[in-house]
């Protein structure tokens, strides 16, 4: 009432809102955008061009090395070295040398002045190469070094020798020709009809006569070959191509590698359909089809099937994949998280835990099996009860439960068929023939397989364990909170390597005589516990971000403690913690490279300890490490992007 | 008094508090509280900030525990027995100053969660009940939005509906309009008046004296952890007995 009296002219029928005007032109449009973002003030006037220049030059350098000039020919590093050598004969390189020589022969005022010039060029080349990553190639650096040595004649005659070396290389490759190792077709054409040895002699003569013109004339005959060399003097991806299997599977028996492939495809299908729950039916069917095809191919190539078996190898995965993709997200999640660990361990090492823990007798195996079966029975019983309550019988669900149960039974509880000379019963024979062969567990784990197994196990274990520890640390029960806090603080306060070593050395001390746990399992435990401690703190941060009102609201409605955690607290706390959780995942994933310290050849270990030390891949550090770095980058980048996608999907208005 | 069979007798008070004392550490926050609330009675609790109003009603549904005396709600004695606490919370709804809605659930899910998991109601039935009460607080069209997309007044009405979905016998309100912009206070008070007219037992902590005059059967004045005075609204506002009450009323009714 009082307000109305104060501004009468703006109220009632007289009130007309002032019409909106367009924003000033120099505030919108692309010119304004560029100005505002890139050239706003003196600092950005300087920074923008400088940074743009650096970015462009780094990118062009990387692109030309990794793509435009890269090769993947041949069976070893020879072809790549050939390109490098050939390019050393390039005109610019020679010209530099000749110029340097002339320069040195000029009569300068003093020796000092001459040295000063040479030093400066050396410094510049080194600076350019190390800081900007462009300008100075390997040979330019060599030029500078040689100039610094003031031994230009030696450098020039080295260039002449290169021709003979190239001839030897080509001869070697042709002598050892195997279908995949042909000399690069471009080179074959470029050297056609050339007499490399005669050319070398001509160059040497020119050097001896100190005659740059003659040198240049002799050199120019090889322009086509040099051109080829310059065009292929980039990354040597041959190493990745030829050692691909080892990078992926480590030292897994080559004839069993298909099992790893099938496991990977199972993971891919389960993961894809759970990471994007809302996909259309069509895209899910397409994924299922593609994955099933891959599985069929892997099984076929691994088991050398024919006829009926071949048909089955494609049909069975296809049916299972389509059935799986048609289930609701919840069911798929249940099947995936319950089934995949068993399927994967069974496929990869045939037995799950009991095999990894080598037991002489089998009671422990039986107890474990009975436990798992009991859990399975409970879940199945629950499902049957809800089915009968809602009067909808789900044949597919039940079939999958039965398969899972049979699998559990088979994996844990069947008596082992020992390859003794004893007569085997018909049943034992049948079971034996169904079984995949045992894979020796120690020392085969390597490459991406070891990295993925450790990383994924760590992720799958650390999240739930982290939740439990975080809740435990906030618990009102002193014993629980002391234990959780102690565990977290201890594990966080110790370097991962120490934990890995302790797992290798100390753990066996706590185990009864005769029980050994293999190296990978110990590492898995170490990495998972380590990540759990970090995860617990991240999640505790999320829990602290929630107001007390959330718990009180839930309490006032009569929800129990666990219901409150499950429906109210954890969903919100985990959502807030997504960036931190993914951060921990990424850290854990990269920490798997530490496995090579306790003797497991993970992806990095395969590269640095198995591939690079071999003679045929010598001097390819850049390529091997670039490949490994690229792989880690891509997977971590995927995780980071996915977490952002998830945050957007879970956003519910402007709370928090 | 039988704590076994819930008292169905309408004459018996629904809440009985006897000689209740509460401390926060060494701080005596509630002193010798005696209070009994009849069925369908509406009580407004007033008093200066820090006098223990919130603490008192939070003791009734065991959000805070008391150290001495007894609280009996609908025939069930409040002890630290979890079973009893859960039984009482089922029957006592509460509306908070800061709403305390669950921001990650839709309005409908906010309303159905407790009926489904605490009352074991089938999902479909719970949704029907929820829609019924959302209609009562006049926001059925917002059922599929998230709380963060609603105004403060709408959120508080959702909070009321959420409590009602449990079909409680008593509703506790802790300053339900204090966090609201002035133009939204009325819509929430109207909802509460509707609820009162339908015969709900209500304990309301509020400074809205207009609401107290219109709805309350009894107004309780608290200061320094004690119930200083209680009376019907007419006498409470016009013939306050205690000096502290007079002073409080003169401050709050000044404008
Ligand atoms: N969790 C707590 N710990 C210690 N003191 C508290 C706590 N909660 C409230 N108090 C104190 O108890 C007194 C009563 O609080 P409260 O019941 O919230 O008052 P009102 O609701 O009447 O404003 C205040 O002095 C307050 O500071
Ligand atoms: Mg209060």
XYZ file of C-alpha atoms in Angstrom, chain A residues 157-623:
467
model
C 83.443 -37.332 -45.945
C 81.009 -38.851 -43.469
C 78.261 -37.763 -45.823
C 80.048 -39.558 -48.621
C 80.330 -42.700 -46.539
C 76.632 -42.594 -45.913
C 76.012 -43.603 -49.496
C 77.923 -46.841 -48.994
C 76.034 -47.526 -45.782
C 72.769 -46.973 -47.563
C 73.812 -49.455 -50.195
C 74.540 -51.978 -47.465
C 71.175 -51.346 -45.842
C 69.321 -51.863 -49.063
C 71.254 -55.034 -49.804
C 70.483 -56.345 -46.327
C 66.802 -55.696 -46.596
C 66.589 -57.304 -50.029
C 68.591 -60.328 -48.922
C 66.302 -60.854 -45.930
C 63.232 -60.017 -47.895
C 60.139 -61.430 -46.321
C 56.767 -60.468 -47.736
C 56.072 -57.887 -45.049
C 59.532 -56.422 -45.049
C 59.823 -55.078 -48.568
C 61.919 -52.011 -49.053
C 59.649 -49.038 -49.121
C 58.268 -48.857 -52.697
C 59.177 -45.172 -52.977
C 62.799 -45.898 -52.204
C 62.998 -48.779 -54.624
C 61.904 -46.427 -57.384
C 64.205 -43.641 -56.272
C 67.368 -45.773 -56.303
C 66.540 -47.550 -59.546
C 69.529 -47.400 -61.885
C 71.721 -45.505 -59.445
C 75.262 -46.591 -58.667
C 75.594 -45.639 -55.038
C 79.170 -46.798 -54.648
C 80.385 -44.809 -57.638
C 78.563 -41.796 -56.242
C 80.342 -42.222 -52.935
C 83.688 -42.245 -54.694
C 82.852 -39.037 -56.583
C 81.840 -37.257 -53.385
C 85.011 -38.339 -51.641
C 87.098 -37.054 -54.476
C 85.352 -33.678 -54.266
C 85.995 -33.484 -50.539
C 89.628 -34.339 -51.006
C 89.935 -31.621 -53.628
C 88.126 -29.136 -51.358
C 85.788 -28.352 -54.225
C 82.252 -27.470 -53.161
C 80.996 -27.242 -56.733
C 82.124 -30.753 -57.612
C 80.665 -32.025 -54.343
C 77.331 -30.445 -55.128
C 77.374 -31.847 -58.672
C 78.044 -35.369 -57.438
C 75.414 -35.047 -54.752
C 72.647 -33.767 -56.962
C 72.546 -37.097 -58.845
C 70.877 -38.544 -55.769
C 68.200 -35.888 -55.441
C 65.321 -38.344 -55.910
C 66.650 -40.663 -53.223
C 67.381 -37.812 -50.830
C 63.926 -36.472 -51.448
C 62.490 -39.814 -50.485
C 64.565 -39.810 -47.326
C 63.450 -36.341 -46.324
C 59.828 -37.281 -46.919
C 60.071 -40.348 -44.682
C 62.395 -39.105 -42.002
C 59.677 -39.057 -39.334
C 58.318 -41.436 -36.747
C 59.028 -45.119 -37.220
C 55.695 -46.716 -36.364
C 57.055 -50.016 -37.607
C 57.866 -50.894 -34.018
C 54.268 -50.483 -32.889
C 52.936 -52.364 -35.882
C 55.294 -55.307 -35.507
C 55.092 -55.543 -31.719
C 51.366 -54.802 -31.508
C 50.515 -58.172 -30.026
C 53.062 -57.794 -27.285
C 51.897 -54.312 -26.404
C 48.341 -55.588 -26.121
C 48.708 -59.015 -24.569
C 52.148 -59.032 -22.993
C 53.401 -62.606 -22.819
C 50.035 -64.336 -22.894
C 50.385 -67.602 -24.845
C 49.967 -66.644 -28.495
C 47.513 -69.448 -29.283
C 45.287 -68.405 -26.361
C 45.227 -64.696 -27.113
C 41.682 -64.953 -28.449
C 40.481 -65.405 -24.871
C 41.814 -61.982 -23.974
C 40.085 -60.558 -27.021
C 36.757 -62.131 -26.047
C 37.132 -60.785 -22.498
C 37.871 -57.331 -23.852
C 34.822 -57.445 -26.090
C 32.612 -58.568 -23.198
C 33.898 -55.640 -21.201
C 33.316 -53.303 -24.108
C 29.717 -54.385 -24.565
C 28.877 -54.391 -20.862
C 30.630 -51.085 -20.325
C 29.186 -49.279 -23.338
C 25.608 -50.165 -22.599
C 25.957 -49.154 -18.933
C 27.864 -45.928 -19.534
C 25.147 -44.654 -21.858
C 21.940 -46.088 -20.428
C 19.606 -43.988 -22.543
C 20.700 -45.149 -25.984
C 18.126 -46.103 -28.583
C 17.153 -49.702 -29.199
C 18.721 -49.559 -32.666
C 22.100 -48.338 -31.524
C 22.131 -50.940 -28.784
C 21.371 -53.702 -31.260
C 24.103 -52.417 -33.570
C 26.618 -52.466 -30.714
C 25.504 -55.951 -29.743
C 25.898 -57.134 -33.324
C 29.323 -55.597 -33.777
C 30.646 -56.932 -30.489
C 29.200 -60.394 -31.145
C 30.837 -60.439 -34.571
C 34.169 -59.558 -32.981
C 33.738 -62.309 -30.427
C 32.871 -64.829 -33.098
C 35.964 -63.830 -35.018
C 38.176 -64.093 -31.946
C 36.795 -67.507 -31.037
C 37.061 -68.785 -34.581
C 40.634 -67.670 -35.073
C 41.690 -68.921 -31.638
C 40.026 -72.297 -31.690
C 40.478 -73.025 -35.411
C 36.856 -74.033 -35.787
C 35.082 -75.435 -38.784
C 31.576 -76.479 -39.756
C 29.042 -76.568 -36.949
C 31.425 -75.120 -34.368
C 32.080 -72.165 -36.639
C 28.366 -71.403 -36.877
C 28.000 -71.698 -33.103
C 30.964 -69.395 -32.508
C 29.078 -66.604 -34.230
C 25.491 -67.450 -33.310
C 25.861 -67.950 -29.556
C 27.560 -64.611 -28.829
C 25.040 -62.856 -31.056
C 22.044 -64.337 -29.236
C 23.535 -63.630 -25.808
C 24.482 -60.084 -26.799
C 21.019 -59.289 -28.143
C 19.350 -60.766 -25.068
C 21.629 -58.742 -22.815
C 21.071 -55.487 -24.654
C 17.314 -55.909 -24.397
C 17.290 -56.003 -20.606
C 16.586 -52.966 -18.472
C 19.579 -50.938 -17.277
C 19.242 -52.280 -13.754
C 19.253 -55.907 -14.873
C 22.180 -55.308 -17.202
C 24.093 -53.683 -14.377
C 23.382 -56.607 -12.072
C 24.425 -59.190 -14.639
C 27.494 -57.240 -15.661
C 28.820 -56.569 -12.187
C 28.043 -60.056 -10.919
C 28.935 -61.925 -14.067
C 31.803 -60.115 -15.712
C 34.420 -60.629 -12.985
C 33.760 -64.369 -13.035
C 33.588 -64.586 -16.813
C 36.799 -62.589 -17.130
C 38.813 -64.576 -14.603
C 37.501 -67.810 -16.040
C 38.420 -66.773 -19.569
C 41.781 -65.315 -18.652
C 43.136 -67.893 -16.230
C 40.374 -70.497 -16.303
C 39.975 -70.520 -12.558
C 39.100 -67.547 -10.476
C 40.530 -66.939 -7.019
C 41.114 -70.572 -6.045
C 43.463 -70.946 -8.968
C 45.314 -67.793 -8.144
C 45.720 -68.986 -4.577
C 47.439 -72.245 -5.244
C 46.008 -74.635 -2.717
C 47.168 -78.157 -2.310
C 43.852 -79.322 -0.936
C 40.526 -77.805 -1.815
C 38.407 -77.106 1.312
C 38.949 -73.358 0.966
C 37.809 -73.593 -2.607
C 34.656 -75.316 -1.465
C 33.915 -72.805 1.256
C 34.379 -69.928 -1.135
C 32.228 -71.638 -3.703
C 29.467 -72.329 -1.217
C 29.550 -68.703 -0.118
C 29.235 -67.438 -3.653
C 26.470 -69.935 -4.340
C 24.636 -68.813 -1.223
C 24.718 -65.210 -2.351
C 23.599 -66.245 -5.788
C 20.777 -68.283 -4.304
C 19.585 -65.353 -2.219
C 19.542 -62.984 -5.178
C 17.779 -65.533 -7.364
C 15.239 -66.303 -4.649
C 14.533 -62.596 -4.251
C 13.965 -62.280 -7.977
C 11.619 -65.279 -8.028
C 9.677 -63.808 -5.139
C 9.153 -60.460 -6.848
C 8.191 -62.278 -10.017
C 5.537 -64.294 -8.263
C 4.357 -61.209 -6.373
C 3.835 -59.231 -9.576
C 2.628 -62.361 -11.423
C 5.062 -61.793 -14.307
C 7.344 -64.690 -15.100
C 10.577 -63.585 -16.738
C 12.087 -66.539 -18.608
C 15.106 -64.585 -19.823
C 16.096 -63.335 -16.379
C 15.705 -66.782 -14.927
C 17.744 -68.339 -17.710
C 20.556 -65.902 -17.049
C 20.405 -66.601 -13.326
C 20.585 -70.322 -14.004
C 23.547 -69.889 -16.323
C 25.310 -67.763 -13.720
C 24.605 -70.358 -11.054
C 25.846 -73.205 -13.193
C 28.945 -71.210 -14.008
C 29.628 -70.555 -10.329
C 29.117 -74.166 -9.505
C 31.345 -75.239 -12.352
C 34.113 -72.807 -11.551
C 34.297 -73.437 -7.822
C 32.843 -76.727 -6.902
C 33.678 -79.298 -9.530
C 36.487 -81.596 -8.553
C 39.623 -80.869 -10.479
C 40.519 -83.247 -13.227
C 44.127 -84.008 -12.472
C 46.068 -85.231 -15.451
C 47.116 -88.395 -13.627
C 47.102 -91.762 -15.280
C 43.907 -92.775 -13.488
C 40.781 -93.723 -15.293
C 38.456 -90.773 -15.536
C 34.723 -91.175 -15.291
C 32.575 -90.192 -18.244
C 31.352 -87.167 -16.330
C 34.858 -86.045 -15.512
C 35.798 -86.454 -19.132
C 32.902 -84.306 -20.227
C 33.726 -81.598 -17.691
C 37.352 -81.751 -18.653
C 36.606 -81.252 -22.303
C 34.412 -78.265 -21.530
C 37.203 -76.591 -19.676
C 39.560 -74.090 -21.129
C 43.140 -74.991 -20.582
C 44.885 -73.569 -17.534
C 47.043 -70.588 -18.203
C 50.149 -70.344 -16.064
C 49.380 -67.286 -14.003
C 52.749 -65.866 -13.086
C 54.858 -63.972 -15.594
C 52.365 -63.973 -18.442
C 50.642 -60.819 -17.357
C 51.856 -57.937 -19.378
C 51.118 -55.167 -21.778
C 47.749 -53.510 -22.003
C 46.223 -56.650 -20.496
C 48.066 -56.125 -17.196
C 47.436 -52.392 -17.269
C 43.717 -52.860 -17.905
C 43.271 -55.655 -15.373
C 44.991 -53.654 -12.637
C 43.353 -50.369 -13.552
C 39.840 -51.775 -13.813
C 40.125 -53.901 -10.690
C 41.452 -50.897 -8.813
C 38.561 -48.768 -10.026
C 35.946 -51.415 -9.315
C 37.257 -52.121 -5.813
C 38.269 -48.651 -4.696
C 34.898 -46.995 -5.235
C 32.798 -49.211 -2.930
C 35.658 -49.606 -0.461
C 36.155 -45.842 -0.490
C 32.458 -45.326 0.275
C 32.645 -47.736 3.200
C 35.801 -46.082 4.556
C 34.353 -42.597 4.164
C 31.165 -43.551 5.986
C 33.278 -45.351 8.563
C 35.425 -42.314 9.202
C 32.311 -40.249 9.946
C 30.727 -42.960 12.056
C 29.664 -42.298 15.659
C 31.176 -45.605 16.734
C 34.706 -44.867 17.920
C 36.120 -48.247 16.878
C 34.835 -47.941 13.339
C 35.955 -44.367 12.886
C 39.369 -44.990 14.437
C 39.963 -47.975 12.216
C 38.870 -46.121 9.074
C 40.876 -43.026 9.900
C 43.930 -45.090 10.769
C 43.716 -47.066 7.548
C 43.230 -43.986 5.404
C 45.996 -41.996 7.022
C 48.436 -44.882 6.970
C 47.870 -45.800 3.350
C 47.891 -42.188 2.206
C 51.087 -41.555 4.082
C 53.025 -44.317 2.361
C 54.247 -44.259 -1.247
C 52.528 -46.734 -3.552
C 55.824 -48.399 -4.373
C 56.325 -49.179 -0.702
C 52.890 -50.760 -0.561
C 53.626 -52.806 -3.668
C 56.881 -54.018 -2.182
C 55.219 -54.775 1.117
C 52.529 -56.716 -0.688
C 55.267 -58.740 -2.356
C 57.417 -59.289 0.687
C 55.240 -58.976 3.783
C 51.973 -60.533 2.677
C 53.416 -64.044 2.307
C 54.514 -63.871 5.947
C 50.904 -63.635 7.108
C 49.715 -66.550 5.027
C 49.784 -70.163 6.167
C 52.495 -72.456 4.916
C 51.984 -73.736 1.395
C 49.717 -70.933 0.277
C 51.155 -68.597 -2.308
C 49.466 -65.694 -3.937
C 50.703 -64.731 -7.322
C 52.442 -61.473 -8.022
C 49.643 -59.860 -9.983
C 47.052 -60.580 -7.313
C 49.307 -59.011 -4.694
C 49.711 -55.970 -6.899
C 45.943 -55.801 -7.419
C 45.381 -55.806 -3.666
C 48.040 -53.143 -3.156
C 46.789 -50.826 -5.875
C 43.136 -51.239 -4.823
C 43.802 -50.508 -1.159
C 45.941 -47.537 -2.070
C 43.280 -46.053 -4.315
C 40.552 -46.764 -1.740
C 42.220 -44.480 0.791
C 42.263 -41.606 -1.674
C 38.759 -42.403 -2.819
C 37.530 -42.356 0.783
C 38.811 -38.833 1.266
C 37.296 -37.634 -1.993
C 33.932 -39.099 -1.039
C 34.189 -37.726 2.483
C 34.613 -34.324 0.879
C 31.360 -34.932 -0.978
C 29.620 -36.059 2.197
C 30.744 -32.909 3.947
C 29.343 -30.845 1.105
C 25.834 -31.963 2.043
C 23.884 -29.996 4.617
C 22.815 -31.682 7.827
C 19.270 -30.945 6.737
C 19.393 -33.792 4.222
C 19.911 -36.389 6.931
C 17.346 -34.703 9.158
C 14.804 -34.605 6.350
C 15.308 -38.311 5.751
C 15.251 -39.105 9.481
C 12.035 -37.180 9.983
C 10.394 -39.364 7.331
C 11.415 -42.498 9.198
C 14.034 -43.745 6.725
C 16.595 -46.034 8.334
C 20.318 -45.239 8.408
C 21.141 -47.415 5.411
C 18.121 -46.238 3.436
C 19.187 -42.668 4.093
C 22.724 -43.388 2.889
C 21.535 -45.259 -0.150
C 18.795 -42.969 -1.413
C 19.681 -39.549 -0.073
C 23.280 -39.146 0.995
C 25.410 -41.235 -1.355
C 23.712 -40.257 -4.627
C 24.311 -36.604 -3.823
C 27.748 -37.035 -2.288
C 28.944 -39.136 -5.230
C 27.542 -36.622 -7.671
C 29.397 -33.766 -5.993
C 32.539 -35.891 -5.908
C 32.539 -36.909 -9.568
C 35.494 -34.657 -10.501
C 37.507 -35.930 -7.550
C 36.530 -39.543 -8.149
C 37.564 -39.385 -11.785
C 40.738 -37.617 -10.761
C 41.532 -40.534 -8.456
C 40.645 -43.025 -11.182
C 43.032 -41.312 -13.576
C 45.778 -41.237 -10.970
C 45.287 -44.891 -10.158
C 45.239 -45.819 -13.813
C 48.537 -44.101 -14.471
C 50.028 -45.518 -11.279
C 49.675 -48.973 -12.783
C 52.936 -48.172 -14.606
C 54.662 -48.717 -11.250
C 53.915 -52.411 -11.610
C 57.030 -52.777 -13.730
C 59.033 -52.078 -10.588
C 57.865 -55.297 -8.961
C 58.517 -57.212 -12.137
C 55.209 -57.064 -13.980
C 55.593 -55.867 -17.551
C 52.684 -53.483 -17.919
C 52.214 -51.453 -21.076
C 55.121 -49.185 -20.196
C 57.218 -52.122 -19.033
C 56.721 -53.946 -22.319
C 57.930 -50.855 -24.140
C 60.900 -49.951 -21.992
C 62.062 -53.375 -20.845
C 61.128 -55.724 -23.608
C 60.884 -53.872 -26.909
C 63.487 -51.118 -26.684
C 66.394 -53.222 -25.408
C 66.177 -55.507 -28.438
C 68.607 -54.694 -31.228
C 66.074 -54.495 -33.999
C 64.177 -51.674 -32.269
C 67.148 -49.745 -30.932
C 66.969 -45.941 -30.959
C 63.174 -45.847 -31.269
C 62.526 -44.446 -27.778
C 60.589 -41.494 -29.141
C 58.152 -43.701 -31.037
